[in-house]
Amino acid sequence: MPPSNQIRVLLLSAMEKLEKTLFRLEQGFELQFRLGPTLQGKHVTVYTNYPASGELFNRRKFRALSWHNPTGREDDSDKYCKLDLQISGSYQYYFSHENEKSGGGYIVVDPILRVGADNHVLHLDCVTLQTFLAKCLGPFEEWEDRLKVAKESGYNMIHFTPLQKLGLSRSCYSLADQLEVNPDFSSPNKKCTWSSVGNLVEKMKNEWNMLCITDVVYNHTAANSEWIREHPECGYNLVNSPHLKPAWILDRALWHLSCSVAEGKYRDKGLPPSIENDHHLNSIRKIIWEDIYPKIKLWEFFQVDVNKAVQQFKILLTQGNRKTKSDPNQHLQIIQDPEYKRLGCTVDMNIALATFIPHSNGPAAIQECCNWFQKRIEELNAEQFRQTNYHQEQAVTCLLETVVYERLADHGPKQGPVSRKYPLVTRYFTYPFKEMTLEEEESLMHQPDKACHFLAHNGWVMGDDPLRNFAEPGSNVYLRRELICWGDSAKLRYGNKPEDCPYLWAHMKKYTEITAKYFHGVRLDNCHSTPLHVAEYMLDTARKLRADLYVVAELFTGSEELDNIFVTRLGLSSLIREAMSAYNSHEEGRLVYRFGGEPVGSFVQPRLRPLMPAIAHALFMDVTHDNECPIQHRSEYDALPSSMIVSMACCATGSTKGYDELVPHQISVVSEERFYAKWNPAATPSTPGEVNFQTGIIAGRLAMNRLHQELGVKGFIQVYVDQVDEDIVAVTRHCPNTHQSVVAVSRTAFRDPKTSSYSKEVPQMCIPGKIEEVVLEARTIERNVSPYKKDEHFINGLPNYTVEIREHIQIRESKIIKQAGTAIKGPNEFVQEIEFENLTPGSVIIFRVSLDPKAREAVGVLRNHLIQFSPHFKSGSLPDDCSAPILKNLFSSIASKLTLADLNQILYRCDAEEQEDGGGCYNIPNWSPLKYAGLQGLMSVMADIRPKNDLGHPFCGNLRSGDWMIDYVSDRLISRSGACAEVGKWLKAIFVYLKQIPRYLIPCYFDAILVGAYTTLLDLAWSQMSSFVQNGSTFVKHLSLGSVQMCGIGKYPSLPNLSPALHDVPYRMNEITKETEQCCVSLAAGLPHFSSGIFRCWGRDTFIALRGLMLLTGRYLEARNIILAFASTLRHGLIPNLLGQGTHARFNCRDAVWWWLQCIQDYCKIVPNGTDILKCPVSRMYTTDDSPAQPAGTLDQPLYEVIQEAMQQHMQGIEFRERNAGPQLDRNMRDEGFNVTAGVDHETGFVFGGNRFNCGTWMDKMGESDRARNKGIPATPRDGSAVEIVGLCKSTIRWLLELSKKKVFPYQGVAIKRHGKKETITYDEWNRKIQGHFEKLFFVSENPGDPSEKHPNLVHKRGIYKDSYGASSPWCDYQLRPNFSIAMVVAPEIFSPEKAWKALEIAEEKLLGPLGMKTLDPDDMVYCGVYDNALDSDNYNVAKGFNYHQGPEWLWPIGYFLRAKLYFSRLIGPEMYAKTVFLIKNVLSRHYVHLERSSWKGLPELTNENGQYCPFSCESQAWSIAVILEVLYDL
């Protein structure tokens, strides 16, 4: 894969519908779909309509993508399917699970535009567009001279309004024939055809480097189009849309009223033709309510003919058609007449007959029933009358608002007296027949051959839902007069598919094909009310002819979410945005920031990263052609600075022809008939019809357009907008490779400087870096020529304003700058202070700025050193001639000498571990300390900041403010010795350059250095691990780092010394005593609480975690040393719980020895020649159970003898009192709790032990609350035979039996003294005893009369395994807990598969949580799932965290539960196995998400109920990580 290949990852989540989310991608990108946690393990299929290679796009044709799983099958974290995106457009994807659609969305791939004879790329952000009204270009042979103005002004794209034949109104958007070129363009001697237009477009592309786009208008056609007369079915008429009849009647009535007003017939009612005041408006309202509405009776279209309905009902009653009501919810309602005839509505007579039932068959009863029916119909009619009245009120309101705008408002067109040309209101429908009376016209409505020609006009509705078609049934827009109507255009009626209106679809398809053949792009006119399915079909047609079609549109939906629906469905390349919408310069600046670019100093993003929602690419216009002229709203002085601000935006930009010439009025798309001026370099300001660089702001525009294109081409993608004062906006564009900037300072003139006062004092500006040149300075100035007079033939602008412009000058030559000083702001930070003297309103000045030479060199060298991590840094890099010698080596070669123990120091170590060494984690002021002192502490924070470019984060602030964090990173490592110090020195050497660059760039480069170092170190860690890790998934690799995180060497050794006779033991020099000492890696139980000092190492935790964290990851030697170190501390046949370096060990747990034995077994099976460990020497710290601690080497024994001693002691029976017993050892323990007992039941072979005052298993919470009276009482004593210990013991005996048969272990059994006699119990015998008794005594039978059941009255759940057998409180045996699954994994042979499966299913239903297993059945009366160790209360069950193991969800048991399910599902059958694999993947996906999101990069000790965060838990626990690795290994 080429290194520049950009990959975006879209994580799929069940039921996530992203149709309103915009995902933008570029051609050449790879899009990967990956499964989110809700889908992992499921059989998901992703479908897309993106075409397969070599196929054509078909929107309806979806194909399934194939999955790639680069690491095999242990989990779904790396599984993906992909698209290589090579074709622009909009594409849909969706995914299904078990044939049910589960979510989906769209992606939009940008087109690649090409210009010039050499077809070079024109990036979307380089577009500078100018709109031309086509009809103002004049005869076709004169077009070149007129278009040349755009070329000379530096534009690279022309937008033509439609070039088609226009309708009667002469509006640019009312087209008489979509297929014919406007005949106005032809002259007597030369006809203009589509191919002549095409040739010009091609010439402009090749010779002028300009592209051309034009509008497509799908929504309407000119009302006088010939083809719609022949095909009236293409519009909304009274035949295909009879619901419009009431609106048509109202429209005709208003037309007749308008004609009467024009003729003065309403003067006597206070309404003359000239409407001038509120009195006249009130008269209109009165006339409509009193004369019009009563006459046209619109309500009748929605009512029932009462007499007719009663008559029909009476006949049915008399005939005896009685009904009983079938559905009590069915009430009598009016059924609308589909033909909309007056009083044509009906009611359902069946409901009527079932509702109104006469009490007898007599005539009086029937008449009474009919009266009730009639009363109900009259009520329903009255409701329809009220509803119509409500519509009529709205109609009057809307009509009067229109009259006010058109005739009275200052900003309106001031139409003058009512006439036939300017009626009271615009007609909503065409009327192509001779006028008659309203009554006569109404009769035409029912004649289909006439009614089909009454076509609804198009328009727009303020605040309407753009996804709803306002002409369809169900909308009352026409009746309520809510349409702002275009009286020259008929709205087109497509239906849902081409078959619904074949002529219209075919006609518009041809129109689209002509456009796509000759133009490089289209502007979708009136996009927000073009039916989406129509626009999709037409754009698909266009893209078949021109794949890289540039599609722009202006949307007026008022919502980004709605905008996105259009952008994603249609694949819009750019949305038109307008600076005229800004009410002040501050808002104008905000729009620049909003529409493109990233912040200055942004982080370098990895090429493989999540696909983030985007905002639509902008085509940012200073003004669009259908909006009012800025000179009218602002001032002539604002044209230059506002267009400067716009052209500094990192997106496409544009303007409208006339803006640059300072035309002081809107060039109307309807009424303007004059021609644009031609280009003539020799013209004078007053020459009619000709322009050049002296005209308006054209000279400034050329400079701005050139600059805009240069910034886009050269990668100035970072943007900073500074509001200097209320009128001055400074926009910086910055290139992240060269760190060059261009700063444009514009002083806007929203208010006319002649009539408003502007401050003389312009604030001083500080520009960081070195100003290379003034690219441009320009001021709008007045000149002495004859004032503006509107020309009759040509569109002309203000001749008395022009731009004084100077380009590429030095600061000292500037006329706008008073002086420029250089100040030093902090080390290596050069700032130029600019004082202005002539920055008048309407001026702009642009600086080209680079870093000062020293900083520029530092950045170049830094980038050179970063190339080793990513080729991205090649551009802008400089060779390093005089760097520190250490930098001559690649970081990877410096790092290659590190061990995994070194990596623990470099990457991790929490605050407690660091404090032991006299340090601590870095604390960020106003935020919080980092989780780790090593690189992971920084990387966790940066992983959150980087994707969002959150440069305002306190972390970035700290880096910009000083070098403290930078020095901390390198100095911390240098203070250590060996390979770690070398890494520190390398970092310190590269940080020398980091400190020489401007502070605003430090976060970005600090991140780049650390990301490079960090990823190198992770690869190094994995390279030192097993093939399971090296070939594993991302999830496996990230979990395996738990081994680096937990296994380390502190300042003080945590493990007892190993035998001097043992080989391969690591030694180091003690800095204080200057003597050599052993320095073995020890395993922390959890971070941060169990990481240092006496509380770091625990026998139980170590050996539950050892297989996953050390054996599966390939750390065999270190695992051996830990096993042997603990072996040296064996006393009373037990391994200590708290190790305390052996000398402070507590032998108060019954299970650690069995976990230790299980680990030795695992070591022998996993490690090559693993059984060699049995012969390794163990230096016994306690030569007898009662002896004091001895130095290593006093007494050495092979490990197998130590193992045998543990077995022997258990069979003999263990009974002792802890050394140093009393409150000094344990302030909560009661005296009896210090007495430790353990043994083996000679009948069953079960190990047992403990009493009700101590807790010898992992559920070891001791009560601490005096207030709740639980102090000194264990919450879960689990005395008797705990199920997991019985399982671990069985596993060990089975293993020792196998070894003794192979003569690898020299003992066949254990010899004990009983009743004064020596007795031998063979391992075979012991093995058979447990096998024979386990299921009989531990399984809670489903049969209530089972004779093996000692306490049937205590049974709470059947079909489960007891948690213990023989507890001092017998009910504890019957509690459902997750411990039996441990026995299932280590000794599956003692379970029958069917019973095991049943018990696992109950555990799954009752105990399985999101991340862990509930430690107690939620149905148990003492269950409480929330652990709070700080809360003291009167509640015995929870005070001081008494419920630690009575409900909270611990993570490590879930590993054993899932492994047990996996093992037994294989025995049950392939279907159950497949279901189990799905369950496991799904559960593990939640651990993956937690691991990725955790700033500790670990898995917690426990969670509260249902996976809620528990603040008292360790954030990262060794055994939690280990067991998940074990599950993945088993998969």
Tab-separated table of C-alpha atoms in Angstrom, residues 1-251:
chain	number	residue	atom	x	y	z
A	1	MET	CA	0.000	0.000	0.000
A	2	PRO	CA	1.534	3.360	-0.940
A	3	PRO	CA	2.288	5.389	2.199
A	4	SER	CA	0.154	8.303	1.024
A	5	ASN	CA	-2.942	6.129	0.698
A	6	GLN	CA	-5.600	7.636	2.947
A	7	ILE	CA	-7.873	5.199	4.775
A	8	ARG	CA	-11.042	6.140	6.617
A	9	VAL	CA	-12.797	3.749	8.962
A	10	LEU	CA	-16.555	3.802	9.453
A	11	LEU	CA	-17.617	1.912	12.561
A	12	LEU	CA	-21.022	0.289	12.088
A	13	SER	CA	-23.435	0.249	15.003
A	14	ALA	CA	-26.694	-1.660	15.177
A	15	MET	CA	-29.766	0.396	14.202
A	16	GLU	CA	-27.635	3.480	13.516
A	17	LYS	CA	-29.229	5.343	10.645
A	18	LEU	CA	-26.902	8.052	9.360
A	19	GLU	CA	-28.890	9.338	6.367
A	20	LYS	CA	-28.662	12.869	7.769
A	21	THR	CA	-24.913	12.674	8.392
A	22	LEU	CA	-22.537	13.845	5.691
A	23	PHE	CA	-19.415	11.765	5.064
A	24	ARG	CA	-17.166	13.367	2.435
A	25	LEU	CA	-14.316	11.465	0.827
A	26	GLU	CA	-11.905	12.050	-2.005
A	27	GLN	CA	-11.172	9.855	-4.985
A	28	GLY	CA	-8.290	7.511	-4.201
A	29	PHE	CA	-9.332	7.102	-0.567
A	30	GLU	CA	-10.055	3.666	0.856
A	31	LEU	CA	-13.154	3.392	3.005
A	32	GLN	CA	-13.239	0.553	5.519
A	33	PHE	CA	-16.425	-0.590	7.232
A	34	ARG	CA	-15.723	-2.165	10.613
A	35	LEU	CA	-18.028	-3.688	13.190
A	36	GLY	CA	-18.810	-1.627	16.248
A	37	PRO	CA	-19.236	-3.366	19.612
A	38	THR	CA	-22.980	-3.892	19.106
A	39	LEU	CA	-22.322	-5.965	15.971
A	40	GLN	CA	-19.164	-7.925	16.778
A	41	GLY	CA	-19.729	-11.642	16.604
A	42	LYS	CA	-22.860	-11.227	14.498
A	43	HIS	CA	-23.094	-12.284	10.868
A	44	VAL	CA	-23.293	-8.836	9.343
A	45	THR	CA	-23.401	-8.138	5.610
A	46	VAL	CA	-22.614	-4.696	4.218
A	47	TYR	CA	-24.301	-3.722	0.952
A	48	THR	CA	-23.534	-0.749	-1.254
A	49	ASN	CA	-24.544	0.637	-4.617
A	50	TYR	CA	-20.976	1.801	-5.285
A	51	PRO	CA	-20.280	-0.121	-8.503
A	52	ALA	CA	-17.888	-3.044	-8.644
A	53	SER	CA	-14.788	-2.503	-10.759
A	54	GLY	CA	-15.702	-2.269	-14.449
A	55	GLU	CA	-19.443	-1.885	-13.794
A	56	LEU	CA	-21.662	1.152	-14.266
A	57	PHE	CA	-23.398	2.843	-11.356
A	58	ASN	CA	-27.006	1.862	-10.818
A	59	ARG	CA	-28.644	3.479	-7.799
A	60	ARG	CA	-30.991	0.530	-7.255
A	61	LYS	CA	-28.343	-2.175	-7.569
A	62	PHE	CA	-26.655	-3.133	-4.309
A	63	ARG	CA	-23.893	-5.677	-3.852
A	64	ALA	CA	-22.550	-7.357	-0.742
A	65	LEU	CA	-18.960	-6.552	0.244
A	66	SER	CA	-16.629	-9.329	1.330
A	67	TRP	CA	-14.992	-9.302	4.739
A	68	HIS	CA	-11.219	-9.300	5.274
A	69	ASN	CA	-9.864	-10.566	8.569
A	70	PRO	CA	-6.113	-9.934	8.492
A	71	THR	CA	-5.368	-11.831	11.710
A	72	GLY	CA	-7.606	-14.844	11.435
A	73	ARG	CA	-10.608	-15.498	13.619
A	74	GLU	CA	-10.063	-14.917	17.305
A	75	ASP	CA	-12.119	-11.703	17.379
A	76	ASP	CA	-13.765	-9.152	15.118
A	77	SER	CA	-11.762	-6.099	16.143
A	78	ASP	CA	-9.792	-6.012	12.861
A	79	LYS	CA	-12.380	-7.415	10.483
A	80	TYR	CA	-13.329	-5.001	7.720
A	81	CYS	CA	-14.764	-4.723	4.258
A	82	LYS	CA	-13.652	-1.922	2.004
A	83	LEU	CA	-14.326	0.315	-0.970
A	84	ASP	CA	-11.590	1.811	-3.128
A	85	LEU	CA	-13.180	5.084	-4.105
A	86	GLN	CA	-12.424	6.053	-7.721
A	87	ILE	CA	-15.706	7.586	-8.948
A	88	SER	CA	-17.346	10.768	-7.734
A	89	GLY	CA	-20.985	10.907	-6.685
A	90	SER	CA	-23.327	9.888	-3.892
A	91	TYR	CA	-23.382	6.268	-2.785
A	92	GLN	CA	-25.559	4.474	-0.314
A	93	TYR	CA	-24.581	1.673	2.052
A	94	TYR	CA	-26.612	-0.355	4.481
A	95	PHE	CA	-25.909	-3.412	6.551
A	96	SER	CA	-28.049	-6.281	7.667
A	97	HIS	CA	-27.887	-8.901	10.369
A	98	GLU	CA	-29.835	-12.132	9.815
A	99	ASN	CA	-31.475	-10.566	6.736
A	100	GLU	CA	-32.826	-7.641	8.715
A	101	LYS	CA	-31.654	-4.162	7.747
A	102	SER	CA	-29.812	-2.790	10.740
A	103	GLY	CA	-28.597	0.669	9.697
A	104	GLY	CA	-26.997	2.619	6.896
A	105	GLY	CA	-26.214	5.965	5.346
A	106	TYR	CA	-24.521	7.700	2.425
A	107	ILE	CA	-21.031	8.699	1.388
A	108	VAL	CA	-20.199	11.517	-1.009
A	109	VAL	CA	-17.088	11.288	-3.178
A	110	ASP	CA	-15.814	14.634	-4.501
A	111	PRO	CA	-15.259	15.108	-8.223
A	112	ILE	CA	-11.809	15.882	-9.635
A	113	LEU	CA	-11.984	18.956	-11.870
A	114	ARG	CA	-9.442	19.393	-14.664
A	115	VAL	CA	-8.571	22.474	-16.740
A	116	GLY	CA	-6.139	23.487	-19.456
A	117	ALA	CA	-4.976	21.648	-22.517
A	118	ASP	CA	-2.862	19.454	-20.205
A	119	ASN	CA	-5.907	18.588	-18.041
A	120	HIS	CA	-4.258	19.646	-14.789
A	121	VAL	CA	-6.285	19.326	-11.597
A	122	LEU	CA	-8.294	22.272	-10.309
A	123	HIS	CA	-8.815	21.562	-6.625
A	124	LEU	CA	-12.286	22.401	-5.291
A	125	ASP	CA	-10.749	24.850	-2.813
A	126	CYS	CA	-9.121	26.735	-5.723
A	127	VAL	CA	-12.384	27.455	-7.533
A	128	THR	CA	-13.102	31.166	-8.155
A	129	LEU	CA	-16.466	31.423	-9.880
A	130	GLN	CA	-18.399	34.270	-11.476
A	131	THR	CA	-22.093	34.173	-12.320
A	132	PHE	CA	-23.327	35.606	-15.632
A	133	LEU	CA	-26.977	36.134	-16.596
A	134	ALA	CA	-26.889	34.455	-20.001
A	135	LYS	CA	-29.396	36.810	-21.617
A	136	CYS	CA	-27.102	39.781	-20.836
A	137	LEU	CA	-24.261	38.318	-22.898
A	138	GLY	CA	-25.898	39.480	-26.140
A	139	PRO	CA	-25.372	37.818	-29.525
A	140	PHE	CA	-23.181	34.737	-29.376
A	141	GLU	CA	-20.387	36.226	-31.507
A	142	GLU	CA	-19.856	38.900	-28.825
A	143	TRP	CA	-19.662	36.450	-25.933
A	144	GLU	CA	-15.896	36.042	-25.932
A	145	ASP	CA	-15.337	39.783	-25.519
A	146	ARG	CA	-17.752	39.854	-22.599
A	147	LEU	CA	-16.524	36.661	-20.936
A	148	LYS	CA	-12.963	37.894	-21.271
A	149	VAL	CA	-13.698	40.260	-18.381
A	150	ALA	CA	-13.948	37.191	-16.111
A	151	LYS	CA	-10.737	35.710	-17.521
A	152	GLU	CA	-8.824	38.981	-17.034
A	153	SER	CA	-10.240	39.270	-13.496
A	154	GLY	CA	-8.662	35.914	-12.592
A	155	TYR	CA	-11.777	33.738	-12.315
A	156	ASN	CA	-11.430	30.083	-13.272
A	157	MET	CA	-15.091	29.098	-13.473
A	158	ILE	CA	-18.127	30.697	-15.082
A	159	HIS	CA	-21.657	29.995	-13.971
A	160	PHE	CA	-24.207	30.730	-16.717
A	161	THR	CA	-27.872	31.075	-15.895
A	162	PRO	CA	-29.864	28.840	-18.299
A	163	LEU	CA	-29.014	29.289	-21.988
A	164	GLN	CA	-32.408	27.955	-23.096
A	165	LYS	CA	-35.257	29.742	-24.826
A	166	LEU	CA	-37.008	31.912	-22.221
A	167	GLY	CA	-40.702	32.208	-21.434
A	168	LEU	CA	-42.876	35.311	-21.808
A	169	SER	CA	-41.729	36.856	-18.516
A	170	ARG	CA	-38.101	36.864	-19.774
A	171	SER	CA	-37.000	35.557	-16.361
A	172	CYS	CA	-33.702	33.677	-16.640
A	173	TYR	CA	-35.324	30.747	-14.841
A	174	SER	CA	-38.627	30.517	-16.692
A	175	LEU	CA	-37.742	28.324	-19.662
A	176	ALA	CA	-40.053	27.949	-22.650
A	177	ASP	CA	-38.121	25.037	-24.115
A	178	GLN	CA	-35.488	23.112	-22.178
A	179	LEU	CA	-34.009	21.609	-25.365
A	180	GLU	CA	-33.573	24.731	-27.500
A	181	VAL	CA	-30.849	27.383	-27.263
A	182	ASN	CA	-32.207	30.864	-26.640
A	183	PRO	CA	-32.803	32.262	-30.175
A	184	ASP	CA	-31.723	35.719	-28.891
A	185	PHE	CA	-28.123	34.472	-29.116
A	186	SER	CA	-28.351	33.945	-32.878
A	187	SER	CA	-27.754	36.782	-35.275
A	188	PRO	CA	-29.029	37.038	-38.868
A	189	ASN	CA	-25.747	35.712	-40.229
A	190	LYS	CA	-24.984	33.081	-37.566
A	191	LYS	CA	-27.277	30.668	-35.729
A	192	CYS	CA	-26.210	29.761	-32.191
A	193	THR	CA	-26.460	26.007	-31.522
A	194	TRP	CA	-25.543	23.752	-28.625
A	195	SER	CA	-22.387	22.671	-30.427
A	196	SER	CA	-21.268	26.300	-30.875
A	197	VAL	CA	-21.753	26.791	-27.111
A	198	GLY	CA	-19.860	23.515	-26.529
A	199	ASN	CA	-16.951	24.666	-28.688
A	200	LEU	CA	-16.653	27.914	-26.731
A	201	VAL	CA	-16.759	26.042	-23.409
A	202	GLU	CA	-14.014	23.714	-24.648
A	203	LYS	CA	-11.903	26.669	-25.857
A	204	MET	CA	-12.277	28.386	-22.467
A	205	LYS	CA	-11.168	25.195	-20.718
A	206	ASN	CA	-8.118	24.613	-22.909
A	207	GLU	CA	-6.960	28.160	-23.648
A	208	TRP	CA	-8.294	30.206	-20.742
A	209	ASN	CA	-8.040	27.518	-18.013
A	210	MET	CA	-11.697	28.159	-17.165
A	211	LEU	CA	-14.514	25.701	-16.536
A	212	CYS	CA	-18.187	26.397	-17.194
A	213	ILE	CA	-21.270	25.319	-15.302
A	214	THR	CA	-24.916	26.164	-15.896
A	215	ASP	CA	-28.247	25.819	-14.138
A	216	VAL	CA	-30.680	22.959	-14.451
A	217	VAL	CA	-34.279	23.832	-13.600
A	218	TYR	CA	-36.373	20.736	-12.915
A	219	ASN	CA	-39.130	22.218	-10.833
A	220	HIS	CA	-41.060	24.267	-13.352
A	221	THR	CA	-41.353	25.361	-16.938
A	222	ALA	CA	-42.567	28.614	-18.453
A	223	ALA	CA	-46.348	28.783	-18.330
A	224	ASN	CA	-46.316	29.408	-22.105
A	225	SER	CA	-44.150	26.349	-22.952
A	226	GLU	CA	-45.559	24.729	-26.090
A	227	TRP	CA	-44.864	21.223	-24.849
A	228	ILE	CA	-46.868	21.597	-21.650
A	229	ARG	CA	-49.913	22.679	-23.679
A	230	GLU	CA	-49.608	19.422	-25.564
A	231	HIS	CA	-48.846	17.468	-22.391
A	232	PRO	CA	-50.826	19.132	-19.583
A	233	GLU	CA	-50.429	15.932	-17.534
A	234	CYS	CA	-46.869	17.181	-16.812
A	235	GLY	CA	-48.241	19.871	-14.499
A	236	TYR	CA	-50.608	19.967	-11.528
A	237	ASN	CA	-54.041	20.534	-13.123
A	238	LEU	CA	-57.597	20.123	-11.948
A	239	VAL	CA	-57.902	16.673	-13.567
A	240	ASN	CA	-54.877	14.955	-12.051
A	241	SER	CA	-55.000	17.064	-8.867
A	242	PRO	CA	-58.715	17.685	-8.153
A	243	HIS	CA	-57.810	18.687	-4.569
A	244	LEU	CA	-56.744	22.042	-6.052
A	245	LYS	CA	-60.282	22.923	-7.250
A	246	PRO	CA	-61.262	25.009	-4.174
A	247	ALA	CA	-57.954	26.914	-4.467
A	248	TRP	CA	-58.611	27.477	-8.197
A	249	ILE	CA	-62.087	28.901	-7.503
A	250	LEU	CA	-60.575	31.253	-4.915
A	251	ASP	CA	-57.823	32.231	-7.360
